[in-house]
Short mmCIF file of C-alpha atoms and ligand atoms in Angstrom, two decimals:
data_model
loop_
_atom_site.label_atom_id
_atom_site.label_comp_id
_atom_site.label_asym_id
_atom_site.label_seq_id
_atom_site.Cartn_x
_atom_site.Cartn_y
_atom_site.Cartn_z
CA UNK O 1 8.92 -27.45 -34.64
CA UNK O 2 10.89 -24.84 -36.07
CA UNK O 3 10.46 -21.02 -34.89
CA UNK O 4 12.49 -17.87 -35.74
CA UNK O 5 11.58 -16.08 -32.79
CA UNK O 6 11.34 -18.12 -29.94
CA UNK O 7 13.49 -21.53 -28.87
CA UNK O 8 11.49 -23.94 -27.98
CA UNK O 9 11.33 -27.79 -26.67
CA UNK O 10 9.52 -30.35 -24.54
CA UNK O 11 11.17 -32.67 -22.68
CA UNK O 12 11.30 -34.94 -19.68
CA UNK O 13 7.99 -33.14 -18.55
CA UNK O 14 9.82 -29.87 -18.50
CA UNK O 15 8.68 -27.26 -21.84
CA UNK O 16 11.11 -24.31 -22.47
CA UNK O 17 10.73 -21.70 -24.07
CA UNK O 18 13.09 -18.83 -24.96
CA UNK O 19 12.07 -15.38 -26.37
CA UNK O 20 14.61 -14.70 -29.20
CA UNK O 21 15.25 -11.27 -30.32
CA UNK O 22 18.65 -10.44 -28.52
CA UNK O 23 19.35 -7.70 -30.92
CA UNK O 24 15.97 -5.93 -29.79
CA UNK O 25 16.05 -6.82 -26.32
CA UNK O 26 13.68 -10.27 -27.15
CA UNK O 27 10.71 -7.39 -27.70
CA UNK O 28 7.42 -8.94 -29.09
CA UNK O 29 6.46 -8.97 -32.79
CA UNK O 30 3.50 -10.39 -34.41
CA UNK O 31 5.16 -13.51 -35.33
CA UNK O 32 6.80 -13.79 -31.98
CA UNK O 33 3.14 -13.74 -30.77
CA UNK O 34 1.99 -16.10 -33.17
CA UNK O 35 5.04 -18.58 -32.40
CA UNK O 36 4.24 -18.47 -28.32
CA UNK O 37 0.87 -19.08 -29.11
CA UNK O 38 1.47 -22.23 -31.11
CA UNK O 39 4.12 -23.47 -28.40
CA UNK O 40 1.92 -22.98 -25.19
CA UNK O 41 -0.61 -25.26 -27.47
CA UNK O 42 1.67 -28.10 -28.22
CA UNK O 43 2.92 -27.07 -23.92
CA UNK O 44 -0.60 -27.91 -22.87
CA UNK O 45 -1.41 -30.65 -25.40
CA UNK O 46 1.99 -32.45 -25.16
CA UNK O 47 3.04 -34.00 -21.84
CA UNK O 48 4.85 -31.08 -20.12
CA UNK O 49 4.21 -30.95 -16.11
CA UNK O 50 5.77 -26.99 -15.86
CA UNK O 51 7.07 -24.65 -18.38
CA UNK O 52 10.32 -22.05 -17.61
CA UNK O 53 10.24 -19.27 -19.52
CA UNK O 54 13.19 -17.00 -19.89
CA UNK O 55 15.01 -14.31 -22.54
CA UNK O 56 18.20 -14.93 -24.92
CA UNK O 57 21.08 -12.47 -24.61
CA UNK O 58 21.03 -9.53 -22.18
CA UNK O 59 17.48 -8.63 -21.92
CA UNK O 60 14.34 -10.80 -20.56
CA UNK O 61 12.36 -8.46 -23.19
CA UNK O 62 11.66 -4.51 -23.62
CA UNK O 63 7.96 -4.95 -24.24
CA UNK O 64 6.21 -4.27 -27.20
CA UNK O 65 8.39 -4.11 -30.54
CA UNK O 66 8.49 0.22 -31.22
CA UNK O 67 9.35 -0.34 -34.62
CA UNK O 68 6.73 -2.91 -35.37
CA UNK O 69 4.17 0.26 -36.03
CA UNK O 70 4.55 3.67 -38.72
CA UNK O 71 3.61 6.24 -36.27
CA UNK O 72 5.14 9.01 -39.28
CA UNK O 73 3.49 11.91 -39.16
CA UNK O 74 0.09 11.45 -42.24
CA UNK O 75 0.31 7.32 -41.10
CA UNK O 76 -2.92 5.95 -39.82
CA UNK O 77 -4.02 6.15 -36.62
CA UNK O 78 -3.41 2.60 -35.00
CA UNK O 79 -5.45 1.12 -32.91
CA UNK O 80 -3.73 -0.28 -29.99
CA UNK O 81 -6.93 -2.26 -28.33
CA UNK O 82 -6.71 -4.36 -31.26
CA UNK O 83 -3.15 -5.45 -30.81
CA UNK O 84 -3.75 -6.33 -27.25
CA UNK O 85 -7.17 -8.24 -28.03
CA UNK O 86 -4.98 -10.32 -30.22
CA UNK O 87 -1.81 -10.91 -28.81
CA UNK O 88 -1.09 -9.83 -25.35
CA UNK O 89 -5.03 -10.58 -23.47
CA UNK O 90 -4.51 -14.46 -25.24
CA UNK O 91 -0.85 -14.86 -23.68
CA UNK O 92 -1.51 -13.50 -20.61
CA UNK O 93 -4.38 -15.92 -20.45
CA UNK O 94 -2.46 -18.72 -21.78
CA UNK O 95 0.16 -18.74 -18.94
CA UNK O 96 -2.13 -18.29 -16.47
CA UNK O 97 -4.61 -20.89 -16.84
CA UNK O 98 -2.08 -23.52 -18.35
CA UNK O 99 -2.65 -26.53 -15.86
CA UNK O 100 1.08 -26.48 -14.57
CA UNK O 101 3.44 -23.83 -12.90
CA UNK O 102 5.15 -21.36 -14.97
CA UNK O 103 8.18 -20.51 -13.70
CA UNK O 104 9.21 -17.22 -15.22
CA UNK O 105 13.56 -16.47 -15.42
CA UNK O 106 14.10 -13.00 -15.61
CA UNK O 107 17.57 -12.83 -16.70
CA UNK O 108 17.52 -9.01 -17.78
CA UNK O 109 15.58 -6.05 -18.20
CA UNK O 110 11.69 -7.03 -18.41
CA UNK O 111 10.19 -3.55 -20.02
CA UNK O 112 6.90 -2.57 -20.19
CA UNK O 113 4.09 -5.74 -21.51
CA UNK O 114 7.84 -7.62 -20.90
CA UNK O 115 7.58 -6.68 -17.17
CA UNK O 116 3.58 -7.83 -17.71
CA UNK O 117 4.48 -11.04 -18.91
CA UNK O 118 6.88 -12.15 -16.74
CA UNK O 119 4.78 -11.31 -13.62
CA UNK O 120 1.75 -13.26 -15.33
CA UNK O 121 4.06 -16.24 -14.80
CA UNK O 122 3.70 -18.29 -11.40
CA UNK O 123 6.93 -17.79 -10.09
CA UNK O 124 9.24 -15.27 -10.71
CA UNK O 125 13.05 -15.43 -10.66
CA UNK O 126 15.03 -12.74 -11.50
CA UNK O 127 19.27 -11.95 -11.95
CA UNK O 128 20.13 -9.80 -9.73
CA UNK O 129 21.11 -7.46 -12.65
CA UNK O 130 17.36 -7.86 -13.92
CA UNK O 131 15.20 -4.75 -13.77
CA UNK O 132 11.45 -4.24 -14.18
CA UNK O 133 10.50 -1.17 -15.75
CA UNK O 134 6.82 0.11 -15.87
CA UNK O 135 7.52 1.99 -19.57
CA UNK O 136 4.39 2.91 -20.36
CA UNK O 137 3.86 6.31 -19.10
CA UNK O 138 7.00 7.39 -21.03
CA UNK O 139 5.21 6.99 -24.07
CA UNK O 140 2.06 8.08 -22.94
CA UNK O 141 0.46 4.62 -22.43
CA UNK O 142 -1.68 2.93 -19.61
CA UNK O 143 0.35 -0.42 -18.20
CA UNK O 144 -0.95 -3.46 -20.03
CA UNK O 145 -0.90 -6.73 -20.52
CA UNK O 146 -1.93 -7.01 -17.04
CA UNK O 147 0.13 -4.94 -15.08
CA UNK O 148 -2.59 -3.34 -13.52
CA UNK O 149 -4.10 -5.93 -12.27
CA UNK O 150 -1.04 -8.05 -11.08
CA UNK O 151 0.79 -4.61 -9.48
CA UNK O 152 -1.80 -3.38 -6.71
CA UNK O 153 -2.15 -6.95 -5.39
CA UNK O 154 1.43 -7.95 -5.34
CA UNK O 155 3.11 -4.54 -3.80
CA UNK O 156 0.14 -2.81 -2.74
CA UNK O 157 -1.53 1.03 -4.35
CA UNK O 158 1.26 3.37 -3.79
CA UNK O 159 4.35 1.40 -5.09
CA UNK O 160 2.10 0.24 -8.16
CA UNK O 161 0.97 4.00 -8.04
CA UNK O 162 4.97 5.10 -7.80
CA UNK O 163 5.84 2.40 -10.54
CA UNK O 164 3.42 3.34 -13.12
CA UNK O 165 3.33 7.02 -13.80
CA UNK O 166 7.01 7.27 -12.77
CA UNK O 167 8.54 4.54 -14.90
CA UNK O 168 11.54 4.11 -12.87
CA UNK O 169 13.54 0.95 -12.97
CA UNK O 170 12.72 -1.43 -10.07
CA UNK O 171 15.81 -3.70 -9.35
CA UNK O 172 15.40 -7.34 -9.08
CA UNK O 173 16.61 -7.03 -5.56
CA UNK O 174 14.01 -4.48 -4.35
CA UNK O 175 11.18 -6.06 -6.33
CA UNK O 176 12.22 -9.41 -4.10
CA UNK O 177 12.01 -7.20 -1.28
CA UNK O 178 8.55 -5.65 -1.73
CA UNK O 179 7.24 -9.25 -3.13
CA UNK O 180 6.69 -8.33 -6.11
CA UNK O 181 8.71 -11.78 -7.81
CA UNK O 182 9.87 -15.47 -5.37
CA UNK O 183 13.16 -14.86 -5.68
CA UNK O 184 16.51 -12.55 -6.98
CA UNK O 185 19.57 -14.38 -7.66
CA UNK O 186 23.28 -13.84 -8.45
CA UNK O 187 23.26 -13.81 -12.07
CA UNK O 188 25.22 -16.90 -12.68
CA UNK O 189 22.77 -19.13 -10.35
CA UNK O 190 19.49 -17.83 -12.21
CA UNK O 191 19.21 -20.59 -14.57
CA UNK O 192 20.79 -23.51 -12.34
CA UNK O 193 17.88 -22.49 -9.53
CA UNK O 194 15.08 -22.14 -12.90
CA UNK O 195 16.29 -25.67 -14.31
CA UNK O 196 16.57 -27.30 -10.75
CA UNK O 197 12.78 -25.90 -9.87
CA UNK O 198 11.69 -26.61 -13.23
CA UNK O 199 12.95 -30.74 -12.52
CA UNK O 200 11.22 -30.59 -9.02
CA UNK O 201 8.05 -29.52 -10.04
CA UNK O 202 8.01 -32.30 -13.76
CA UNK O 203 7.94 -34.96 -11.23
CA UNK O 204 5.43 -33.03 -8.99
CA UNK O 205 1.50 -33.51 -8.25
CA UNK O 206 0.95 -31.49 -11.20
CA UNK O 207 -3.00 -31.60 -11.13
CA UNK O 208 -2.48 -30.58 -7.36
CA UNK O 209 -0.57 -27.94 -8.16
CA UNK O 210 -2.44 -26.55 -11.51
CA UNK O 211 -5.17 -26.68 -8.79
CA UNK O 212 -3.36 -24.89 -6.22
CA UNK O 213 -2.70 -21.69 -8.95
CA UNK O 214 -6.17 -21.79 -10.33
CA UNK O 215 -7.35 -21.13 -6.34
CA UNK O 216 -4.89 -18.52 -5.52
CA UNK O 217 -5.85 -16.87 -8.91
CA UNK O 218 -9.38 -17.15 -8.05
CA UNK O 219 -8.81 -15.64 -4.39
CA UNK O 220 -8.70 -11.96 -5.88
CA UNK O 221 -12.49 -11.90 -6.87
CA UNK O 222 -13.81 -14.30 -4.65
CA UNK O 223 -15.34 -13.96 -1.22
CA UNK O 224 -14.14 -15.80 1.64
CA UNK O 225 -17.28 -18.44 1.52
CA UNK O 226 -17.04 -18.47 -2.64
CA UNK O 227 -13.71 -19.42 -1.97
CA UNK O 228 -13.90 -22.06 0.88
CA UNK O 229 -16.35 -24.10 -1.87
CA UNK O 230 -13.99 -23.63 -4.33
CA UNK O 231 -11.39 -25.20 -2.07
CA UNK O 232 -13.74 -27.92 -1.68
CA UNK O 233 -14.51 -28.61 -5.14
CA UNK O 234 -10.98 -28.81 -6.05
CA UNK O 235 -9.98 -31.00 -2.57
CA UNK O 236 -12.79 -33.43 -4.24
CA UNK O 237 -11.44 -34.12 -7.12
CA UNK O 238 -8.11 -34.21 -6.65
CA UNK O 239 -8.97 -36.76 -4.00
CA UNK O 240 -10.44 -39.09 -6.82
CA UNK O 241 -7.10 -38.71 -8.55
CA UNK O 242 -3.38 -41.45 -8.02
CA UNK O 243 -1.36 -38.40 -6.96
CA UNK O 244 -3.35 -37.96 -3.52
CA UNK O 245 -3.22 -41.71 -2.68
CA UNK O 246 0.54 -41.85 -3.75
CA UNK O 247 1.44 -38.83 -1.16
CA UNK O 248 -0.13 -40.13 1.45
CA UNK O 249 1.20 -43.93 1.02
CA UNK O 250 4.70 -43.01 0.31
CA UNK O 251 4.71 -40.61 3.69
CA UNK O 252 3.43 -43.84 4.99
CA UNK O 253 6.09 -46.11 3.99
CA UNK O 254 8.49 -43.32 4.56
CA UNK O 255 9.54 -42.64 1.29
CA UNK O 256 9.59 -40.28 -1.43
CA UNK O 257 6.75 -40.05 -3.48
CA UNK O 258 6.17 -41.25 -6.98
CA UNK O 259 3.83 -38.74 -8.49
CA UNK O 260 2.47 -39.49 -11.89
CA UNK O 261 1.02 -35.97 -12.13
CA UNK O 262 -2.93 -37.38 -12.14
C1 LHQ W 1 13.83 -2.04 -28.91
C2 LHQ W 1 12.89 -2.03 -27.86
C3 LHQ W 1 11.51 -2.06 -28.18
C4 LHQ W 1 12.12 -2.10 -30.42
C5 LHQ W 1 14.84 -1.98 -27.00
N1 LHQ W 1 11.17 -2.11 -29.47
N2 LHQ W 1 13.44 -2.08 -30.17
C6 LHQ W 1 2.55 -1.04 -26.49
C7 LHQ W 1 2.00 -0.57 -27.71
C8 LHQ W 1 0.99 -1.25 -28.36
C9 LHQ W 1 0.19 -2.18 -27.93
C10 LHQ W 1 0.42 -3.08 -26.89
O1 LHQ W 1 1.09 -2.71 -25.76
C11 LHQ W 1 2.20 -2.01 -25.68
C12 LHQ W 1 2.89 -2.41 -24.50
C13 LHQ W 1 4.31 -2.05 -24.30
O2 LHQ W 1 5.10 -2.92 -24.12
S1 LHQ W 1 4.71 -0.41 -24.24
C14 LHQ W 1 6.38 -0.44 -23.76
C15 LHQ W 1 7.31 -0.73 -24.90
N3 LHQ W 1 8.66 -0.82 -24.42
C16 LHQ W 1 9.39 0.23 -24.08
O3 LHQ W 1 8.99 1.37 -24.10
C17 LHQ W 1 10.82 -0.06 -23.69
C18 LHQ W 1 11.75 0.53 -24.72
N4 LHQ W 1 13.12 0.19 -24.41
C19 LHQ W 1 13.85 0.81 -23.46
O4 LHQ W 1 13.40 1.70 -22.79
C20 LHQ W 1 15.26 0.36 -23.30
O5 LHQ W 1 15.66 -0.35 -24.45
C21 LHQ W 1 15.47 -0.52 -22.06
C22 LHQ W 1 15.32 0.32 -20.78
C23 LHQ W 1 14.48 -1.68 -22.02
C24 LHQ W 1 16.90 -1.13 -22.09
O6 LHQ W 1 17.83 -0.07 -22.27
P1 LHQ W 1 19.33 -0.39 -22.70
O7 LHQ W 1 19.85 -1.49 -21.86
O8 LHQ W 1 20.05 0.90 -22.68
O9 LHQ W 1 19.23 -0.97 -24.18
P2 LHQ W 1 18.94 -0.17 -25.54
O10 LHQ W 1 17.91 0.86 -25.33
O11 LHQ W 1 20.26 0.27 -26.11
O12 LHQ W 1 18.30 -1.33 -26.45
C25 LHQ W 1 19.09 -2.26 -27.14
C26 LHQ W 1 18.53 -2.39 -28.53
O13 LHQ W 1 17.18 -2.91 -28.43
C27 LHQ W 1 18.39 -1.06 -29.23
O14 LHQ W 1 18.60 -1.25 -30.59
P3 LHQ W 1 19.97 -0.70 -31.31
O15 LHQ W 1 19.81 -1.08 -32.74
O16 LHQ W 1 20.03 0.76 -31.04
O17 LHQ W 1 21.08 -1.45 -30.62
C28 LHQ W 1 16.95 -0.68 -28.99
O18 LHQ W 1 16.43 0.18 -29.97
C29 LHQ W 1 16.27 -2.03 -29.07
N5 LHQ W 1 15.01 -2.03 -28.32
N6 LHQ W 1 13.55 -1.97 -26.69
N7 LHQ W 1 10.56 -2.09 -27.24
#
């Protein structure tokens, strides 16, 4: 597979991919779009068991690409629901519901539907040089690509509040601190810690744990009762499945376990 705006590969269990627009900050095109969509098809057809996610160069990525649209004065209106209908609703959708933790490497600024994206991930690492910035309201936009969802649940009204119509730059350190990501790192162990997690969790109970997202997803609509069947239904069949039986013999036998991911 051969992309021009993303690096990608699938191996060992582990898929990568890279955004790939250094020069702009890895900011999303169309055909960036088009390429992650293709590669989190072959991710969940293929035999990955987690995908890491990260940005080339100095940025994770600064949103949507500004340049991508003619917003000259006489050009045509655009119409911005379409480009999220398309692109960003499908992506954010993707990663969420693929059945295997993302893990999401922040290595730089994450900028507007950047900032969305990466926080649509499962777990968030971020350089401690990273930033999240909610752009938007500088040019006059509502946060998208999720934001608005993922922000009042992770760091509560008022900082989502503060983040959004401000658009100040939240540091990786403080957005550890208020929970908004797992984890900030020095900058030169980002990767190392995203590669060794990434090799944990391709030899993990990955139906267990593609299970254990879907449920904590599922928590922010359900009702306590709603949720306790849910928790049921999923305990049942991943019962039925090797990766159960294998956890609970090789704790036996005092041993590590020898998932197969079923
Ligand atoms: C860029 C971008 C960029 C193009 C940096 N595009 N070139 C929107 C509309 C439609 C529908 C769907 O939803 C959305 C969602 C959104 O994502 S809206 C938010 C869009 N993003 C932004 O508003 C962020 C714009 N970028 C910035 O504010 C800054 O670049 C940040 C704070 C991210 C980084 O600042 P610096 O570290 O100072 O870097 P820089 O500004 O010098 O950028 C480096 C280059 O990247 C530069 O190009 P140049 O040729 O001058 O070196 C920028 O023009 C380019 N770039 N973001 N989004």
């Amino acid at each position: 597979m051969s992309y021009q705006n993303i690096l990608y590969s699938l191996a060992d269990g582990i898929a990568r991919i890279t955004l790939n627009r250094p020069e702009k900050l890895n900011a999303f095109n169309a055909a960036m779009h088009g390429e992650l969509r293709d590669a989190l098809i072959h991710t969940r057809a293929g035999k990955a068991r987690v995908l890491l996610l990260s940005g080339a160069g100095r940025g994770f990525c600064a949103g949507q690409d500004l340049d991508e649209r003619d917003l000259s004065p006489g050009a045509p209106a655009p119409d911005l629901g379409h480009g999220l209908e398309m692109h960003y609703k499908p992506l954010v959708l993707a990663l969420r519901t693929l059945p295997m933790p993302v893990i999401c490497a922040v290595n730089g600024v994450a900028a507007g539907a950047g900032a969305s994206v990466a926080l649509a991930c499962d777990i968030v690492l971020a350089a401690r040089s990273a930033s999240f910035i909610q752009a938007f309201c500088k040019l006059g936009l509502v946060p998208d690509a999720g934001s608005t969802n993922y922000l009042p649940r992770l760091i509560g009204t008022a900082r989502a509040m503060g983040l959004s119509l401000l658009g100040d730059k939240l540091p990786a350190e403080q957005a550890e601190q208020w929970g908004l990501i797992w984890k900030c790192l020095p900058d030169e162990q980002l990767m190392l810690e995203a590669e060794r997690l990434a090799l944990h969790f391709s030899s993990g109970p990955t139906k267990g744990l593609a299970r254990t997202k879907q449920a904590i997803y599922a928590s922010a609509d359900n009702t306590l009762e709603q949720q306790l069947d849910l928790e049921c239904a999923y305990q049942r069949d991943i019962g039925l499945g090797h990766d159960y039986r294998e956890g609970v013999n090789a704790f036996k036998e005092k041993r590590p376990a020898r998932f197969s991911g079923d």
